[in-house]
mmCIF file of C-alpha atoms in Angstrom:
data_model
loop_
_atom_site.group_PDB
_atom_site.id
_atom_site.type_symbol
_atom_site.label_atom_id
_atom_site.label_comp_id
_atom_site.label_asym_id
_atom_site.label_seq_id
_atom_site.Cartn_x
_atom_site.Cartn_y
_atom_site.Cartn_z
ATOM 1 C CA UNK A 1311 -27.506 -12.179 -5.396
ATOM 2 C CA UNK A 1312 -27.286 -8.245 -5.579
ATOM 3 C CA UNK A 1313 -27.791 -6.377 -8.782
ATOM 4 C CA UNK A 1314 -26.249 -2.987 -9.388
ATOM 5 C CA UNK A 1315 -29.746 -1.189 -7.929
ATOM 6 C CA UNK A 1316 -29.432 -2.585 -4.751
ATOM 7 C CA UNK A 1317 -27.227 -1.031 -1.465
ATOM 8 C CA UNK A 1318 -24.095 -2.732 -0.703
ATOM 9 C CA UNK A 1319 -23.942 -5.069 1.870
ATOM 10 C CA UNK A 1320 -27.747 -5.812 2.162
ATOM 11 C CA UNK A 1321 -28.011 -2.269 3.355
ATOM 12 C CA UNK A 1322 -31.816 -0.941 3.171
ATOM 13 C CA UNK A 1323 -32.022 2.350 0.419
ATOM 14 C CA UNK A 1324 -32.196 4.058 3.764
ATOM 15 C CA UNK A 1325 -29.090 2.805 5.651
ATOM 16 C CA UNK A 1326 -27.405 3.953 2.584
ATOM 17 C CA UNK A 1327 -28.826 7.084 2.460
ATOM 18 C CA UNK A 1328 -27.912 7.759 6.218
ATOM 19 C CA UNK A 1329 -24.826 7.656 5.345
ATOM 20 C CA UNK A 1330 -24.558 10.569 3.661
ATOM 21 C CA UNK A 1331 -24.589 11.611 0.058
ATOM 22 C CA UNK A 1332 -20.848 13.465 0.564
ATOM 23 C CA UNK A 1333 -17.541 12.158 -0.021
ATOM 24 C CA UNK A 1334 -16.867 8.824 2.317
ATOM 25 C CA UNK A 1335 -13.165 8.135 2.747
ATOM 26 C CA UNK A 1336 -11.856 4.924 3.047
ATOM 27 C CA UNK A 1337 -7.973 4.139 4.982
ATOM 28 C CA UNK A 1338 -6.540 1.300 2.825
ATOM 29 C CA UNK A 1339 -3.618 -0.325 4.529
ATOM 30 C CA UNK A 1340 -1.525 -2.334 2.376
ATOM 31 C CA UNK A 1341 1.564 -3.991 3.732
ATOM 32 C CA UNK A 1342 4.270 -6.251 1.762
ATOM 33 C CA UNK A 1343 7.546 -7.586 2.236
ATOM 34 C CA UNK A 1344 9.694 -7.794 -0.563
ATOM 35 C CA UNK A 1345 12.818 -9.280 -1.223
ATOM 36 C CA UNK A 1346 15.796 -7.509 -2.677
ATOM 37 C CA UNK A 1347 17.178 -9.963 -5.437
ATOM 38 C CA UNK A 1348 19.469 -7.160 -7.199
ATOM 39 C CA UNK A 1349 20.502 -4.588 -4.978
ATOM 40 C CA UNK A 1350 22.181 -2.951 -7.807
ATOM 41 C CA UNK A 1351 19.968 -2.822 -10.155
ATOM 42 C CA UNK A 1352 17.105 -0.943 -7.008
ATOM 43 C CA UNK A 1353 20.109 1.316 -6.754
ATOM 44 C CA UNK A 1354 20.258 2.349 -10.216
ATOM 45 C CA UNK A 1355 16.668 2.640 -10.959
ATOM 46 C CA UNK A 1356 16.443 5.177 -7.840
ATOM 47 C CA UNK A 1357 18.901 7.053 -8.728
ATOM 48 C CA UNK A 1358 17.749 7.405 -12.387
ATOM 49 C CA UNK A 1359 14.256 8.241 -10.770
ATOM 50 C CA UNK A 1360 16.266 11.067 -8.206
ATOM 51 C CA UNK A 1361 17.943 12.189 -11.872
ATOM 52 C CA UNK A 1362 14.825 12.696 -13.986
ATOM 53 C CA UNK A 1363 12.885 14.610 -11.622
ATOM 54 C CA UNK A 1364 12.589 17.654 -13.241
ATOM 55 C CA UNK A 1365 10.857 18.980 -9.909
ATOM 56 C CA UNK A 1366 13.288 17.815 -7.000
ATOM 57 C CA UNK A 1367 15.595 20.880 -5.733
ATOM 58 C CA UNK A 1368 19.664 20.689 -6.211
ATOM 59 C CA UNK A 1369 20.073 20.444 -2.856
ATOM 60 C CA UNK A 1370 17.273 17.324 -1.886
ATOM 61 C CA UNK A 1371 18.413 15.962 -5.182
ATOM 62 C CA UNK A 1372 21.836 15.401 -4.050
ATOM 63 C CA UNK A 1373 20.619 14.348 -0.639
ATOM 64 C CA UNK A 1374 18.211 11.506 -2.086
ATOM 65 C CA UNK A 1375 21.519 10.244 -4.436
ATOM 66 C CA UNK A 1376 23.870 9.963 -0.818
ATOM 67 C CA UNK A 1377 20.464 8.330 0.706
ATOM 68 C CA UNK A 1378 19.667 5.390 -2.031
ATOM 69 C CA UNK A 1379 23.539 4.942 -1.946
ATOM 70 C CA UNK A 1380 23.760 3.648 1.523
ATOM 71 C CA UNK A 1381 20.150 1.855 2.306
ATOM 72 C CA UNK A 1382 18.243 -0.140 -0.374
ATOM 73 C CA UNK A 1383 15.126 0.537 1.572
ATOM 74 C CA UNK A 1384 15.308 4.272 1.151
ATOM 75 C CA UNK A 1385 16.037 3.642 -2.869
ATOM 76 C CA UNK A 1386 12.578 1.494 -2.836
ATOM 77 C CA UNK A 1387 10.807 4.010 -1.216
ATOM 78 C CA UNK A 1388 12.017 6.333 -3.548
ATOM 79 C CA UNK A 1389 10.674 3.806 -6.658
ATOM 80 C CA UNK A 1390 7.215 3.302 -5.296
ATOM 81 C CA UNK A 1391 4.654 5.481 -5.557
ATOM 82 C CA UNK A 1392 1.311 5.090 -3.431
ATOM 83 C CA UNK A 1393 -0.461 7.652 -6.426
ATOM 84 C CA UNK A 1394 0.203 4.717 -9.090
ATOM 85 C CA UNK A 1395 -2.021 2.067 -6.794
ATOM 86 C CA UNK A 1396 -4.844 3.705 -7.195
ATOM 87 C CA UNK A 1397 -4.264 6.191 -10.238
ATOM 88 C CA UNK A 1398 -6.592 3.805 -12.654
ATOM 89 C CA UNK A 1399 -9.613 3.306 -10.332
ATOM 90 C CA UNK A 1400 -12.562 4.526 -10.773
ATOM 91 C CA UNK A 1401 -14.897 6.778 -8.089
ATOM 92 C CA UNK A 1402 -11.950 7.279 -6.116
ATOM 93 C CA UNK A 1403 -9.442 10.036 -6.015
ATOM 94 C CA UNK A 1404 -6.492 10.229 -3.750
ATOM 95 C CA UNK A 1405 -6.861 12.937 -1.026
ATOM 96 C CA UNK A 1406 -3.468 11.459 1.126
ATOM 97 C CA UNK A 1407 -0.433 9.379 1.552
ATOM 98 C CA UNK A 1408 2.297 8.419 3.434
ATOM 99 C CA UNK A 1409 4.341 4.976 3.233
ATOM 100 C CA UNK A 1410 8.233 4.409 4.535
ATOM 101 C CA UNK A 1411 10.198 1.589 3.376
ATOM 102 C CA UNK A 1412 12.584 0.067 6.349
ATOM 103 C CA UNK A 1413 14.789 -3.431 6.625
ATOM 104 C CA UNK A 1414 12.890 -6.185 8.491
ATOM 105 C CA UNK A 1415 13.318 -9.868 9.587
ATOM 106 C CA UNK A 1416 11.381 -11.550 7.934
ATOM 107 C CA UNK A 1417 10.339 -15.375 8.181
ATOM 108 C CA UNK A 1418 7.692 -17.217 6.365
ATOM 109 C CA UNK A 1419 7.128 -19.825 8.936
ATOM 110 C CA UNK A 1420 6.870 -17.971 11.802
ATOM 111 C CA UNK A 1421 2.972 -17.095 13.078
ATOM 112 C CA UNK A 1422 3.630 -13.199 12.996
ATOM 113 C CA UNK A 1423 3.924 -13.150 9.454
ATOM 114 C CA UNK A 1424 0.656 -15.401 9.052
ATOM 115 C CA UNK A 1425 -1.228 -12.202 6.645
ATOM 116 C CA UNK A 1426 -4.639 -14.551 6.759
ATOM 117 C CA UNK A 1427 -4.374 -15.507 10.983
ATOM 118 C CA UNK A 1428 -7.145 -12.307 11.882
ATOM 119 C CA UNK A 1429 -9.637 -13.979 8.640
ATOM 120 C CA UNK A 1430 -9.224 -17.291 10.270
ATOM 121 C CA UNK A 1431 -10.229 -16.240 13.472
ATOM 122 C CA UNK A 1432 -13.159 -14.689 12.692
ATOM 123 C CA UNK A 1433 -16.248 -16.760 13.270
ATOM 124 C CA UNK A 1434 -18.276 -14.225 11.013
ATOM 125 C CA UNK A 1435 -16.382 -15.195 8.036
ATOM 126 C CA UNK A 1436 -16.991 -18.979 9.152
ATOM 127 C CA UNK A 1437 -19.715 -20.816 6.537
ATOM 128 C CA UNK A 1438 -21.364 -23.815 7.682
ATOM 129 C CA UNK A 1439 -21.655 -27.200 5.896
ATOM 130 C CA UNK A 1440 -24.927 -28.570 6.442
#
Protein backbone atom coordinates (compact mmCIF):
# COMPACT_ATOMS: atom_id res chain seq x y z
CA UNK A 1 0.00 0.00 0.00
CA UNK A 2 1.47 3.55 -0.87
CA UNK A 3 0.61 6.60 1.13
CA UNK A 4 0.73 10.07 -0.36
CA UNK A 5 4.68 10.46 0.99
CA UNK A 6 5.86 7.81 -0.94
CA UNK A 7 7.19 7.96 -4.98
CA UNK A 8 4.90 6.57 -7.46
CA UNK A 9 5.39 3.36 -8.70
CA UNK A 10 7.69 2.02 -5.87
CA UNK A 11 10.17 4.53 -7.15
CA UNK A 12 13.09 5.22 -4.45
CA UNK A 13 12.94 9.34 -3.25
CA UNK A 14 15.90 9.26 -5.57
CA UNK A 15 14.54 7.74 -8.82
CA UNK A 16 12.03 10.41 -8.41
CA UNK A 17 14.25 13.00 -7.92
CA UNK A 18 16.31 11.98 -11.09
CA UNK A 19 13.74 12.74 -12.85
CA UNK A 20 13.79 16.10 -12.60
CA UNK A 21 12.01 18.68 -10.54
CA UNK A 22 10.73 20.61 -14.05
CA UNK A 23 7.67 20.22 -15.91
CA UNK A 24 7.23 16.32 -17.18
CA UNK A 25 4.82 16.05 -20.09
CA UNK A 26 2.76 13.29 -20.60
CA UNK A 27 1.13 12.27 -24.57
CA UNK A 28 -2.39 11.00 -23.71
CA UNK A 29 -3.92 9.21 -26.64
CA UNK A 30 -7.49 8.76 -26.45
CA UNK A 31 -9.36 7.13 -29.28
CA UNK A 32 -13.33 6.46 -29.61
CA UNK A 33 -15.72 5.55 -32.09
CA UNK A 34 -18.95 6.98 -31.92
CA UNK A 35 -22.03 6.43 -33.55
CA UNK A 36 -24.07 9.09 -35.24
CA UNK A 37 -27.77 8.42 -34.05
CA UNK A 38 -29.12 12.02 -35.25
CA UNK A 39 -27.26 13.39 -37.95
CA UNK A 40 -29.39 16.38 -37.78
CA UNK A 41 -29.39 17.26 -34.68
CA UNK A 42 -24.74 17.03 -34.88
CA UNK A 43 -25.52 19.32 -37.77
CA UNK A 44 -27.34 21.85 -35.93
CA UNK A 45 -25.37 21.93 -32.83
CA UNK A 46 -22.15 22.66 -35.13
CA UNK A 47 -23.46 25.07 -36.82
CA UNK A 48 -24.86 26.91 -33.73
CA UNK A 49 -21.24 26.39 -32.29
CA UNK A 50 -19.68 27.96 -35.99
CA UNK A 51 -22.56 30.88 -35.19
CA UNK A 52 -21.66 31.85 -31.63
CA UNK A 53 -18.09 32.15 -32.05
CA UNK A 54 -17.58 35.52 -31.44
CA UNK A 55 -13.79 34.88 -32.50
CA UNK A 56 -14.04 32.86 -35.91
CA UNK A 57 -13.38 35.29 -39.07
CA UNK A 58 -16.38 35.93 -41.79
CA UNK A 59 -14.65 34.22 -44.15
CA UNK A 60 -13.61 30.64 -42.00
CA UNK A 61 -17.01 31.14 -40.51
CA UNK A 62 -18.74 30.62 -43.68
CA UNK A 63 -16.29 27.94 -44.68
CA UNK A 64 -16.89 25.78 -41.37
CA UNK A 65 -21.05 26.25 -42.13
CA UNK A 66 -20.42 24.66 -46.10
CA UNK A 67 -17.99 22.04 -44.16
CA UNK A 68 -20.49 20.62 -41.24
CA UNK A 69 -23.12 20.75 -44.11
CA UNK A 70 -21.65 18.04 -46.18
CA UNK A 71 -19.63 15.59 -43.58
CA UNK A 72 -20.96 14.81 -40.05
CA UNK A 73 -17.44 14.05 -39.07
CA UNK A 74 -16.18 17.54 -39.71
CA UNK A 75 -19.45 18.96 -37.62
CA UNK A 76 -18.15 16.56 -34.59
CA UNK A 77 -14.89 17.75 -34.79
CA UNK A 78 -16.11 21.04 -34.73
CA UNK A 79 -18.30 20.08 -31.25
CA UNK A 80 -15.45 18.51 -29.39
CA UNK A 81 -13.01 20.16 -27.76
CA UNK A 82 -9.70 18.35 -26.49
CA UNK A 83 -9.31 21.72 -23.81
CA UNK A 84 -12.70 20.49 -22.04
CA UNK A 85 -10.99 16.79 -21.25
CA UNK A 86 -8.71 18.00 -19.22
CA UNK A 87 -9.90 21.67 -18.27
CA UNK A 88 -10.97 20.36 -14.51
CA UNK A 89 -7.79 18.41 -13.59
CA UNK A 90 -5.63 19.26 -11.34
CA UNK A 91 -1.46 19.64 -11.73
CA UNK A 92 -1.90 19.59 -15.29
CA UNK A 93 -2.23 22.32 -17.81
CA UNK A 94 -2.62 21.86 -21.48
CA UNK A 95 0.51 22.91 -23.47
CA UNK A 96 -0.97 21.11 -27.06
CA UNK A 97 -3.56 19.54 -29.18
CA UNK A 98 -4.56 18.22 -32.21
CA UNK A 99 -7.51 15.60 -32.91
CA UNK A 100 -9.45 15.06 -36.54
CA UNK A 101 -12.68 13.42 -36.71
CA UNK A 102 -13.02 11.06 -40.04
CA UNK A 103 -15.80 8.19 -41.15
CA UNK A 104 -14.62 4.64 -40.32
CA UNK A 105 -15.82 0.98 -40.56
CA UNK A 106 -16.36 -0.01 -37.72
CA UNK A 107 -17.21 -3.61 -36.30
CA UNK A 108 -17.46 -4.76 -32.79
CA UNK A 109 -16.63 -8.32 -33.43
CA UNK A 110 -13.85 -8.06 -35.41
CA UNK A 111 -10.16 -8.46 -33.46
CA UNK A 112 -8.92 -4.92 -34.71
CA UNK A 113 -11.31 -3.19 -32.73
CA UNK A 114 -10.45 -5.44 -29.55
CA UNK A 115 -9.35 -1.80 -27.29
CA UNK A 116 -8.11 -4.40 -24.31
CA UNK A 117 -6.06 -7.16 -26.95
CA UNK A 118 -2.30 -5.18 -26.10
CA UNK A 119 -3.47 -5.50 -21.85
CA UNK A 120 -4.17 -9.09 -22.49
CA UNK A 121 -1.05 -9.80 -23.95
CA UNK A 122 1.02 -8.51 -21.58
CA UNK A 123 2.46 -11.03 -19.19
CA UNK A 124 3.46 -8.07 -16.78
CA UNK A 125 -0.05 -7.26 -16.14
CA UNK A 126 -0.62 -11.17 -15.60
CA UNK A 127 -1.32 -11.96 -11.53
CA UNK A 128 -0.86 -15.35 -10.38
CA UNK A 129 -3.28 -17.52 -8.35
CA UNK A 130 -1.44 -19.44 -5.94
Amino acid sequence: MSTENEPPNGATETETEAEGDGARYVRLQVELVLELTDTGELTAAALDQITGDEFMPDDERAHARDAVQRDEAEALAYLVDPFDLVTGVPGVELVQASWNSAHTEYDPDDDEWDLWEDEADDPDDETEDE
